[in-house]
Coordinates of C-alpha atoms in Angstrom, one line a residue:
X1 CA -0.1 0.2 0.0
X2 CA 1.2 3.6 -0.8
X3 CA 2.5 4.9 2.6
X4 CA 0.7 8.2 2.5
X5 CA -2.7 6.3 2.0
X6 CA -1.7 4.0 4.8
X7 CA -0.7 7.1 7.0
X8 CA -4.1 8.7 6.3
X9 CA -6.2 5.5 7.2
X10 CA -4.0 5.5 10.4
X11 CA -5.0 9.0 11.2
X12 CA -1.5 10.3 11.0
X13 CA -2.3 13.1 8.7
X14 CA -4.5 14.8 11.3
X15 CA -3.8 18.4 12.5
X16 CA -2.5 17.4 15.7
X17 CA 0.2 15.1 14.3
X18 CA 1.5 17.9 11.9
X19 CA 3.8 19.9 14.3
X20 CA 6.1 16.8 15.3
X21 CA 6.6 15.9 11.5
X22 CA 7.2 19.5 10.6
X23 CA 10.0 19.7 13.1
X24 CA 11.5 16.3 12.0
X25 CA 11.3 17.4 8.5
X26 CA 13.0 20.6 8.8
X27 CA 15.9 18.9 11.0
X28 CA 16.3 16.2 8.4
X29 CA 16.3 18.8 5.5
X30 CA 19.3 20.6 7.4
X31 CA 21.2 17.2 8.0
X32 CA 20.7 16.4 4.4
X33 CA 22.2 19.6 3.1
X34 CA 25.9 18.9 3.4
X35 CA 25.4 15.1 2.6
X36 CA 23.6 15.9 -0.6
X37 CA 26.3 18.3 -1.9
X38 CA 29.0 15.8 -0.8
X39 CA 27.7 12.8 -2.4
X40 CA 27.1 14.8 -5.6
X41 CA 30.8 16.0 -5.7
X42 CA 32.1 12.5 -4.9
X43 CA 29.9 11.2 -7.6
X44 CA 31.5 13.4 -10.3
X45 CA 28.7 15.9 -10.7
X46 CA 28.1 19.3 -9.5
X47 CA 26.9 20.0 -5.9
X48 CA 23.4 21.5 -6.7
X49 CA 22.6 18.2 -8.5
X50 CA 22.8 16.4 -5.1
X51 CA 20.3 19.0 -3.8
X52 CA 18.0 18.6 -6.8
X53 CA 18.1 14.7 -6.1
X54 CA 17.2 15.3 -2.4
X55 CA 14.5 17.6 -3.2
X56 CA 12.7 15.8 -5.8
X57 CA 13.4 12.1 -4.9
X58 CA 12.8 12.9 -1.3
X59 CA 9.2 14.2 -2.0
X60 CA 8.4 11.4 -4.4
X61 CA 9.4 8.5 -2.1
X62 CA 7.3 10.0 0.7
X63 CA 4.3 10.5 -1.5
X64 CA 4.6 7.2 -3.4
X65 CA 6.8 4.7 -1.4
X66 CA 5.9 1.8 0.8
X67 CA 7.4 3.1 4.1
X68 CA 5.7 5.8 6.3
X69 CA 9.1 7.3 7.5
X70 CA 11.5 6.6 4.8
X71 CA 13.8 9.5 3.7
X72 CA 15.4 9.3 0.3
X73 CA 18.1 11.0 -1.5
X74 CA 21.6 10.5 -2.7
X75 CA 23.6 8.1 -0.6
X76 CA 27.3 7.1 -0.3
X77 CA 26.6 3.6 -1.6
X78 CA 26.1 5.0 -5.1
X79 CA 29.2 7.1 -5.3
X80 CA 31.4 4.4 -6.8
X81 CA 28.8 3.4 -9.4
X82 CA 27.8 6.9 -10.5
X83 CA 31.4 8.2 -10.7
X84 CA 32.2 5.3 -12.9
X85 CA 29.2 6.0 -15.1
X86 CA 30.2 9.8 -15.3
X87 CA 33.8 8.9 -16.3
X88 CA 32.7 6.6 -19.0
X89 CA 29.6 8.2 -20.4
X90 CA 29.5 11.8 -19.0
X91 CA 26.9 13.5 -16.8
X92 CA 24.1 13.0 -19.7
X93 CA 24.8 9.2 -19.6
X94 CA 24.3 9.1 -15.9
X95 CA 21.1 10.9 -16.1
X96 CA 19.8 8.5 -18.7
X97 CA 21.2 5.5 -16.8
X98 CA 19.3 6.8 -13.7
X99 CA 16.1 7.2 -15.6
X100 CA 16.5 3.6 -17.0
X101 CA 17.1 2.3 -13.4
X102 CA 13.8 4.0 -12.3
X103 CA 11.9 2.2 -15.0
X104 CA 13.6 -1.1 -13.8
X105 CA 12.6 -0.3 -10.1
X106 CA 9.0 0.3 -11.1
X107 CA 8.8 -3.1 -13.0
X108 CA 10.4 -4.8 -10.1
X109 CA 7.8 -3.5 -7.8
X110 CA 4.9 -4.5 -10.2
X111 CA 6.5 -7.9 -10.5
X112 CA 6.5 -8.2 -6.7
X113 CA 10.2 -8.8 -6.3
X114 CA 10.5 -6.7 -3.2
X115 CA 10.6 -9.9 -1.1
X116 CA 13.2 -11.7 -3.2
X117 CA 15.8 -8.6 -2.9
X118 CA 16.0 -9.2 0.7
X119 CA 17.4 -12.5 0.3
X120 CA 20.8 -11.4 -0.8
X121 CA 23.3 -13.0 1.6
X122 CA 24.7 -10.8 4.6
X123 CA 28.3 -11.4 3.8
X124 CA 27.8 -10.1 0.2
X125 CA 26.0 -6.9 1.4
X126 CA 28.6 -6.4 4.2
X127 CA 31.4 -7.2 1.8
X128 CA 30.5 -4.7 -0.9
X129 CA 29.4 -1.9 1.5
X130 CA 32.7 -2.0 3.3
X131 CA 34.5 -2.0 -0.1
X132 CA 32.5 1.0 -1.0
X133 CA 33.3 2.7 2.1
X134 CA 37.2 2.1 1.5
X135 CA 36.8 3.6 -2.0
X136 CA 34.8 6.7 -0.6
X137 CA 37.5 7.1 2.2
X138 CA 40.5 7.1 -0.2
X139 CA 38.7 9.1 -2.8
X140 CA 38.2 12.1 -0.4
X141 CA 42.0 12.4 0.4
X142 CA 42.5 14.7 -2.6
X143 CA 40.0 17.2 -1.1
X144 CA 40.8 16.5 2.6
X145 CA 44.5 17.2 2.3
X146 CA 44.7 19.4 -0.6
X147 CA 46.6 16.9 -2.7
X148 CA 46.7 16.8 -6.6
X149 CA 44.2 14.9 -8.4
X150 CA 45.1 11.2 -8.8
X151 CA 43.9 10.9 -12.4
X152 CA 42.1 8.0 -14.0
X153 CA 42.7 4.3 -13.5
X154 CA 41.8 1.5 -11.1
X155 CA 41.6 2.1 -7.3
X156 CA 45.0 0.6 -6.4
X157 CA 46.7 3.1 -9.0
X158 CA 44.8 6.0 -7.6
X159 CA 45.9 5.0 -4.1
X160 CA 49.5 4.7 -4.9
X161 CA 49.5 8.0 -6.5
X162 CA 47.8 9.7 -3.7
X163 CA 50.2 8.1 -1.2
X164 CA 53.2 9.4 -3.4
X165 CA 51.7 12.9 -3.4
X166 CA 51.4 13.2 0.4
X167 CA 54.6 15.2 0.3
X168 CA 52.7 18.0 -1.4
X169 CA 49.7 18.4 1.0
X170 CA 48.4 21.8 1.7
X171 CA 48.6 22.6 5.4
X172 CA 45.8 25.0 5.4
X173 CA 43.4 22.7 3.7
X174 CA 44.4 19.7 6.1
X175 CA 43.9 22.0 9.0
X176 CA 40.5 22.9 7.9
X177 CA 39.8 19.2 7.2
X178 CA 40.9 18.2 10.6
X179 CA 38.6 20.8 12.3
X180 CA 35.7 19.8 10.2
X181 CA 36.3 16.2 11.1
X182 CA 36.4 16.8 14.8
X183 CA 33.3 19.0 14.6
X184 CA 31.4 16.4 12.7
X185 CA 32.3 13.6 15.2
X186 CA 32.1 15.6 18.5
X187 CA 30.5 18.9 17.7
X188 CA 27.0 18.0 19.1
X189 CA 28.7 17.3 22.5
X190 CA 29.8 21.0 23.0
X191 CA 27.4 22.7 25.6
X192 CA 24.6 24.5 23.7
X193 CA 25.2 22.9 20.6
X194 CA 23.7 19.5 21.2
X195 CA 20.9 20.1 18.7
X196 CA 23.0 21.2 15.8
X197 CA 24.0 18.3 13.5
X198 CA 27.7 17.6 13.3
X199 CA 28.0 17.9 9.6
X200 CA 26.2 21.2 9.5
X201 CA 28.3 22.7 12.3
X202 CA 31.5 21.5 10.4
X203 CA 30.3 23.1 7.4
X204 CA 29.4 26.5 8.9
X205 CA 32.5 26.6 11.1
X206 CA 34.9 25.7 8.2
X207 CA 33.1 28.2 5.7
X208 CA 33.6 30.9 8.5
X209 CA 37.3 30.1 8.9
X210 CA 38.0 30.2 5.2
X211 CA 36.1 33.4 4.8
X212 CA 37.6 35.4 7.9
X213 CA 41.3 34.1 7.4
X214 CA 41.2 34.3 3.6
X215 CA 42.9 31.2 2.7
X216 CA 43.0 31.0 -1.2
X217 CA 44.7 27.5 -1.4
X218 CA 41.6 26.0 0.4
X219 CA 39.3 24.8 -2.5
X220 CA 35.6 25.6 -2.1
X221 CA 32.6 24.5 -4.0
X222 CA 32.5 27.9 -5.9
X223 CA 36.1 27.9 -6.8
X224 CA 36.0 24.4 -8.0
X225 CA 32.5 24.0 -9.6
X226 CA 31.3 27.5 -10.2
X227 CA 28.4 29.4 -8.3
X228 CA 25.4 27.3 -7.2
X229 CA 22.1 28.6 -8.9
X230 CA 19.3 29.6 -6.8
X231 CA 16.6 27.7 -8.8
X232 CA 15.5 24.2 -10.0
X233 CA 16.6 23.4 -13.6
X234 CA 13.8 23.3 -16.1
X235 CA 12.2 19.9 -17.1
X236 CA 14.4 18.1 -19.7
X237 CA 13.9 14.8 -21.4
X238 CA 17.1 13.1 -22.1
X239 CA 17.6 11.9 -25.7
X240 CA 19.7 9.0 -27.0
X241 CA 20.0 6.5 -29.8
X242 CA 19.4 2.8 -29.4
X243 CA 23.3 2.0 -29.1
X244 CA 23.5 4.4 -26.2
X245 CA 20.6 2.9 -24.4
X246 CA 22.1 -0.7 -24.7
X247 CA 25.6 0.5 -23.7
X248 CA 24.0 2.0 -20.5
X249 CA 21.8 -0.9 -19.7
X250 CA 24.5 -2.7 -17.4
X251 CA 25.1 0.5 -15.3
X252 CA 21.3 1.2 -15.1
X253 CA 20.8 -2.3 -13.9
X254 CA 23.5 -2.0 -11.2
X255 CA 22.0 1.3 -10.1
X256 CA 18.5 -0.4 -9.9
X257 CA 19.8 -3.3 -7.9
X258 CA 21.8 -1.3 -5.5
X259 CA 19.0 1.3 -5.1
X260 CA 16.6 -1.7 -4.2
X261 CA 18.9 -3.3 -1.8
X262 CA 19.6 -0.2 0.1
X263 CA 16.0 1.2 0.1
X264 CA 14.6 -2.0 1.5
X265 CA 17.4 -2.2 4.0
X266 CA 16.6 1.3 5.3
X267 CA 12.9 0.5 5.3
X268 CA 13.7 -2.7 7.5
X269 CA 15.8 -0.6 9.9
X270 CA 13.0 2.0 10.0
X271 CA 10.5 -0.7 10.8
X272 CA 12.5 -1.8 13.8
X273 CA 13.0 1.6 15.1
X274 CA 9.3 3.0 14.5
X275 CA 7.4 -0.2 15.0
X276 CA 6.0 0.1 11.5
X277 CA 5.7 -2.3 8.6
X278 CA 6.6 -1.3 5.1
X279 CA 5.3 -2.5 1.8
X280 CA 8.5 -3.8 -0.1
X281 CA 6.9 -3.9 -3.5
X282 CA 5.4 -0.4 -3.3
X283 CA 8.6 0.9 -1.8
X284 CA 10.4 -0.3 -5.0
X285 CA 7.6 1.4 -7.0
X286 CA 8.1 4.7 -5.1
X287 CA 11.8 4.5 -5.5
X288 CA 11.4 3.8 -9.2
X289 CA 9.2 7.0 -9.6
X290 CA 11.7 9.0 -7.7
X291 CA 14.5 8.0 -10.1
X292 CA 12.6 8.5 -13.1
X293 CA 11.7 12.0 -11.9
X294 CA 15.1 13.0 -10.5
X295 CA 17.2 13.0 -13.8
X296 CA 14.3 14.9 -15.5
X297 CA 15.3 17.9 -13.3
X298 CA 19.0 17.2 -13.4
X299 CA 19.3 15.0 -10.2
X300 CA 21.2 11.8 -9.9
X301 CA 20.2 8.2 -8.5
X302 CA 18.6 8.2 -5.3
X303 CA 17.5 5.6 -2.5
X304 CA 16.4 5.2 1.0
X305 CA 19.1 6.8 3.2
X306 CA 19.4 5.0 6.7
X307 CA 21.1 7.8 8.6
X308 CA 18.5 10.5 7.4
X309 CA 15.6 8.0 8.0
X310 CA 16.8 7.2 11.5
X311 CA 17.2 11.1 12.2
X312 CA 13.5 11.5 11.1
X313 CA 12.2 8.8 13.5
X314 CA 14.4 10.1 16.5
X315 CA 13.1 13.6 16.0
X316 CA 9.4 12.6 16.1
X317 CA 8.7 11.9 12.3
X318 CA 5.9 9.1 11.9
X319 CA 4.2 10.1 8.6
X320 CA 5.3 10.9 5.1
X321 CA 4.6 14.6 6.0
X322 CA 8.2 14.7 7.4
X323 CA 9.7 13.5 4.1
X324 CA 7.8 16.1 2.2
X325 CA 8.8 19.0 4.6
X326 CA 12.5 17.7 4.3
X327 CA 12.5 18.2 0.4
X328 CA 10.6 21.7 0.8
X329 CA 13.3 22.7 3.4
X330 CA 16.1 21.9 1.0
X331 CA 14.3 23.9 -1.8
X332 CA 13.9 26.8 0.4
X333 CA 17.6 26.6 1.3
X334 CA 18.5 26.4 -2.1
X335 CA 16.5 29.5 -3.2
X336 CA 17.6 31.7 -0.3
X337 CA 21.2 30.5 0.5
X338 CA 22.7 29.3 -2.6
X339 CA 25.5 31.8 -2.7
X340 CA 26.5 31.1 0.6
X341 CA 26.5 27.4 0.1
X342 CA 29.2 28.0 -2.7
X343 CA 31.7 29.2 0.0
X344 CA 31.8 25.8 1.7
X345 CA 35.3 24.3 1.7
X346 CA 35.7 20.8 -0.1
X347 CA 37.8 19.7 2.9
X348 CA 34.6 20.1 5.2
X349 CA 32.6 17.9 2.9
X350 CA 35.4 15.4 2.7
X351 CA 35.4 15.2 6.5
X352 CA 31.7 14.4 6.5
X353 CA 32.3 11.7 3.8
X354 CA 35.0 10.3 6.0
X355 CA 32.4 9.8 8.9
X356 CA 29.9 8.6 6.2
X357 CA 32.5 5.9 4.9
X358 CA 33.3 4.8 8.5
X359 CA 29.5 4.2 9.3
X360 CA 29.0 2.4 6.0
X361 CA 32.1 0.0 6.6
X362 CA 30.4 -1.4 9.9
X363 CA 33.9 -2.5 10.9
X364 CA 32.5 -4.3 13.9
X365 CA 30.0 -6.2 11.9
X366 CA 32.7 -7.2 9.2
X367 CA 35.3 -8.5 11.9
X368 CA 32.6 -10.4 13.7
X369 CA 31.5 -12.2 10.4
X370 CA 35.2 -12.7 9.7
X371 CA 35.9 -14.3 13.2
X372 CA 32.5 -16.2 14.0
X373 CA 30.9 -17.0 10.8
X374 CA 31.4 -20.3 8.8
X375 CA 34.7 -20.3 6.8
X376 CA 32.6 -20.5 3.5
X377 CA 30.6 -17.3 4.5
X378 CA 34.0 -15.6 5.7
X379 CA 35.6 -16.4 2.4
X380 CA 32.6 -15.0 0.4
X381 CA 32.9 -11.7 2.7
X382 CA 36.5 -11.3 1.8
X383 CA 36.1 -12.1 -2.0
X384 CA 33.3 -9.6 -2.3
X385 CA 35.3 -6.9 -0.4
X386 CA 38.5 -7.4 -2.3
X387 CA 36.5 -7.6 -5.7
X388 CA 34.8 -4.3 -4.9
X389 CA 38.0 -2.6 -4.4
X390 CA 40.1 -4.2 -7.1
X391 CA 37.5 -4.6 -9.9
X392 CA 34.2 -2.9 -9.8
X393 CA 30.9 -3.4 -7.7
X394 CA 29.1 -5.1 -10.5
X395 CA 31.7 -8.0 -10.6
X396 CA 31.8 -8.1 -6.8
X397 CA 28.2 -8.5 -6.3
X398 CA 27.7 -10.8 -9.1
X399 CA 30.6 -13.1 -8.0
X400 CA 29.6 -12.9 -4.3
X401 CA 26.1 -13.7 -5.1
X402 CA 27.1 -16.7 -7.3
X403 CA 29.3 -18.1 -4.7
X404 CA 26.6 -17.8 -1.9
X405 CA 24.2 -19.6 -4.2
X406 CA 26.7 -22.4 -4.8
X407 CA 27.4 -22.6 -1.1
X408 CA 23.6 -22.6 -0.3
X409 CA 23.2 -25.3 -2.8
X410 CA 26.0 -27.4 -1.2
X411 CA 24.3 -27.1 2.3
X412 CA 21.0 -28.0 1.0
X413 CA 22.2 -31.1 -0.9
X414 CA 24.2 -32.1 2.3
X415 CA 20.7 -31.8 4.2
X416 CA 18.9 -34.1 1.9
X417 CA 18.9 -37.7 2.8
X418 CA 17.7 -41.0 1.4
X419 CA 16.9 -43.4 4.5
X420 CA 15.9 -47.0 4.5
X421 CA 13.2 -47.8 7.0
X422 CA 13.0 -51.1 8.9
X423 CA 9.8 -52.4 10.6
X424 CA 10.7 -50.9 13.9
X425 CA 10.7 -47.4 12.4
X426 CA 7.4 -48.0 10.5
X427 CA 5.5 -49.5 13.5
X428 CA 2.7 -46.7 13.1
X429 CA 2.3 -47.2 9.4
X430 CA 2.3 -51.0 9.7
X431 CA -0.4 -50.9 12.3
X432 CA -2.6 -48.5 10.2
X433 CA -2.1 -51.1 7.5
X434 CA -3.1 -53.9 9.7
X435 CA 0.3 -55.8 9.1
X436 CA 2.9 -57.1 11.7
X437 CA 5.8 -56.8 9.2
X438 CA 6.7 -55.5 5.9
X439 CA 5.5 -57.6 2.9
X440 CA 8.3 -60.1 1.6
X441 CA 10.9 -58.7 -0.8
X442 CA 9.7 -55.0 -0.2
X443 CA 11.9 -52.3 1.0
X444 CA 11.0 -48.8 1.9
X445 CA 13.1 -45.7 1.5
X446 CA 12.1 -42.2 2.4
X447 CA 13.6 -39.1 0.6
X448 CA 13.9 -36.3 3.2
X449 CA 14.6 -32.8 2.0
X450 CA 14.1 -30.8 -1.2
X451 CA 14.8 -33.1 -4.1
X452 CA 16.5 -30.7 -6.6
X453 CA 19.6 -30.7 -8.8
X454 CA 22.1 -30.4 -6.2
X455 CA 20.8 -33.4 -4.2
X456 CA 19.7 -36.0 -6.7
X457 CA 23.1 -38.0 -6.5
X458 CA 22.0 -39.1 -2.8
X459 CA 19.3 -41.3 -4.4
X460 CA 21.6 -43.1 -6.4
X461 CA 24.1 -43.7 -3.8
X462 CA 21.4 -44.9 -1.5
X463 CA 20.0 -47.4 -4.0
X464 CA 23.6 -49.1 -4.7
X465 CA 22.7 -52.2 -2.9
X466 CA 25.5 -54.7 -2.1
X467 CA 23.1 -57.3 -1.1
X468 CA 20.2 -59.1 -3.2
X469 CA 17.9 -56.4 -4.6
X470 CA 14.4 -56.5 -3.6
X471 CA 11.3 -57.2 -5.7
X472 CA 9.4 -54.0 -4.8
X473 CA 11.0 -50.5 -4.0
X474 CA 8.7 -48.1 -2.1
X475 CA 9.8 -44.5 -2.3
X476 CA 8.2 -42.5 0.6
X477 CA 8.0 -38.7 -0.4
X478 CA 6.2 -37.4 2.6
X479 CA 9.0 -35.2 3.7
X480 CA 9.9 -33.8 0.1
X481 CA 8.8 -30.2 0.1
X482 CA 9.8 -29.6 -3.4
X483 CA 11.2 -31.3 -6.5
X484 CA 12.6 -29.6 -9.6
X485 CA 13.1 -30.8 -13.2
X486 CA 16.4 -32.4 -12.7
X487 CA 15.0 -34.3 -9.6
X488 CA 12.0 -35.5 -11.8
X489 CA 14.4 -36.7 -14.6
X490 CA 16.6 -38.4 -12.0
X491 CA 13.6 -40.0 -10.5
X492 CA 12.4 -41.1 -13.9
X493 CA 15.8 -42.6 -14.9
X494 CA 15.9 -44.5 -11.3
X495 CA 12.4 -46.1 -12.1
X496 CA 13.5 -47.0 -15.4
X497 CA 16.8 -48.6 -14.1
X498 CA 14.8 -50.6 -11.4
X499 CA 12.4 -51.9 -14.0
X500 CA 15.3 -53.2 -16.2
X501 CA 16.4 -55.0 -13.0
X502 CA 13.0 -56.5 -12.6
X503 CA 12.3 -54.2 -9.5
X504 CA 8.8 -52.7 -9.2
X505 CA 8.8 -49.0 -7.8
X506 CA 5.8 -47.6 -5.9
X507 CA 5.8 -43.9 -4.9
X508 CA 3.6 -42.6 -2.1
X509 CA 2.9 -39.8 0.4
X510 CA 3.8 -36.9 -1.9
X511 CA 2.4 -33.4 -1.0
X512 CA 0.1 -31.7 -3.6
X513 CA 2.6 -29.5 -5.2
X514 CA 5.2 -32.4 -5.8
X515 CA 2.3 -34.8 -6.8
X516 CA 1.2 -32.3 -9.5
X517 CA 4.6 -32.3 -10.9
X518 CA 4.9 -36.0 -10.8
X519 CA 1.7 -36.3 -12.7
X520 CA 2.9 -33.8 -15.3
X521 CA 6.1 -35.6 -15.7
X522 CA 3.9 -38.9 -16.2
X523 CA 5.7 -40.5 -13.3
X524 CA 2.2 -40.9 -11.7
X525 CA -0.3 -42.0 -14.2
X526 CA -4.2 -42.4 -13.7
X527 CA -4.0 -45.6 -15.8
X528 CA -1.5 -47.3 -13.6
X529 CA -3.1 -46.7 -10.0
X530 CA -0.9 -49.3 -8.4
X531 CA 2.2 -47.1 -9.0
X532 CA 1.3 -44.5 -6.6
X533 CA -0.5 -44.3 -3.2
X534 CA -1.6 -41.3 -1.2
X535 CA -0.2 -42.6 2.1
X536 CA 2.4 -45.2 2.9
X537 CA 0.0 -47.5 4.9
X538 CA -2.2 -47.8 1.8
X539 CA 0.9 -48.7 -0.3
X540 CA 2.0 -51.5 2.2
X541 CA -1.6 -52.8 2.6
X542 CA -1.9 -53.1 -1.4
X543 CA 1.5 -54.8 -1.7
X544 CA 0.7 -57.3 1.2
X545 CA -2.7 -58.1 -0.4
X546 CA -0.9 -58.4 -3.9
X547 CA 1.6 -60.8 -2.2
X548 CA -1.3 -62.8 -0.8
X549 CA -3.0 -63.3 -3.9
X550 CA 0.1 -64.3 -5.8
X551 CA 0.7 -66.9 -3.1
X552 CA -2.8 -68.2 -3.3
X553 CA -2.5 -68.5 -7.1
X554 CA 0.7 -70.4 -6.8
X555 CA -0.8 -72.7 -4.1
X556 CA -3.9 -73.4 -6.5
X557 CA -1.5 -74.2 -9.4
X558 CA 0.5 -76.6 -7.4
X559 CA -2.6 -78.4 -6.1

């Protein structure tokens, strides 16, 4: 359900609920100001484009998303991807890729894939977010220390160039950066400033220092990117040929996937803090609409921002009103204070991103997984982290997910067993069949667990008899929750192999879903009712009766 409709039904849009959401929205808007500009600069675009994104996407997600308290905008997780797209395709290419990603997100929401996205393994998520954090941190050395630009190339090459250039750092820029970092971390602890967000305090103090002391060597937003316009750009539809659309498709898909993952993670965190329950599919649709609208006004990719969402909840926000007010607050700041925002030193924004990178890295969570998780999961964590840094995020996530899938299949296949049952373990079924023991030359095997392509070998191994084979093999399927095409094929080949050896195979006890697949594969047929029984007791009774009839026929013929 759309969050604003849900909030209206819950009575959260009544007049008495507005003051707390107005206050929360204004506070979040102020917090978002330095972050939006910092994320935009780090992504390779102009700082005002980060503000456009926070305004347009923030309002759109609040109106059309699936979480009452979600705050959307540019985030640190996007920096690596967006900077790569800008370097390869330019800003126009980034806007087009963002619009394409928005369409993909809407499609994912309509296809009800919101629940599936959440099953991406934890080691993969922690690995690539920690890798992104390292890239963001190293990427800001240039602005924090006043170093020469490292140029293009892979991450490790840029890192080496930055390390070599440390002898040329600018003392004034470094001092401004250090002061900004300290204020970002501990500024709110200063008496009387507890209500002022650390990033905003750092930005204001650093701007004041540069203005009063006249430090020409300290780069500012205006000196690097030009003046920030005091208005939103006009509506513009990106135009491109078919080849460019196709070239941008992988980047758009990566933006969409990362946006989906982060927005749903943020919504889950918000649910835990606010006691709400979000609609994951509607959240994807809302994020998609936001990413379609944002590039039409010059904005970049947006998603749910965990830190800003948490700030909203802590300050009393409980309805989409706060998200809309957050966007309006940023718009008013843009219209009224744009010339002053241009004076902000880049070192101050770099300090803010240092803190963002540290929070993203989740060092404690990373180390806990590394120490206490199973070795295979720890290996996936390290591989995803290393690939994020050494190659790119697309490769890292794809390989991480593939490795996690293989690991999951290995564990699932190990959990599947084919067990032979003796009369003692089948006492209940024998009693229901009215029997004291199993019919002669009948063995019962139970398949326990999902019978899929990763577990089919367990059946062959179990049926490799070293003794005299039986005349009838009963396969009990009561504990098989699902079966796939490979499992059906292997089951069919097993039945054929048993028949060639003169062994009759009887199936029994499948649930309705498995039974339908068995019938579709013609392993269970209506014209052969003695090949399948709904219950094991029925199968044993029928086999005992058939054995009795055979014995009676033999006795009559002998007489």
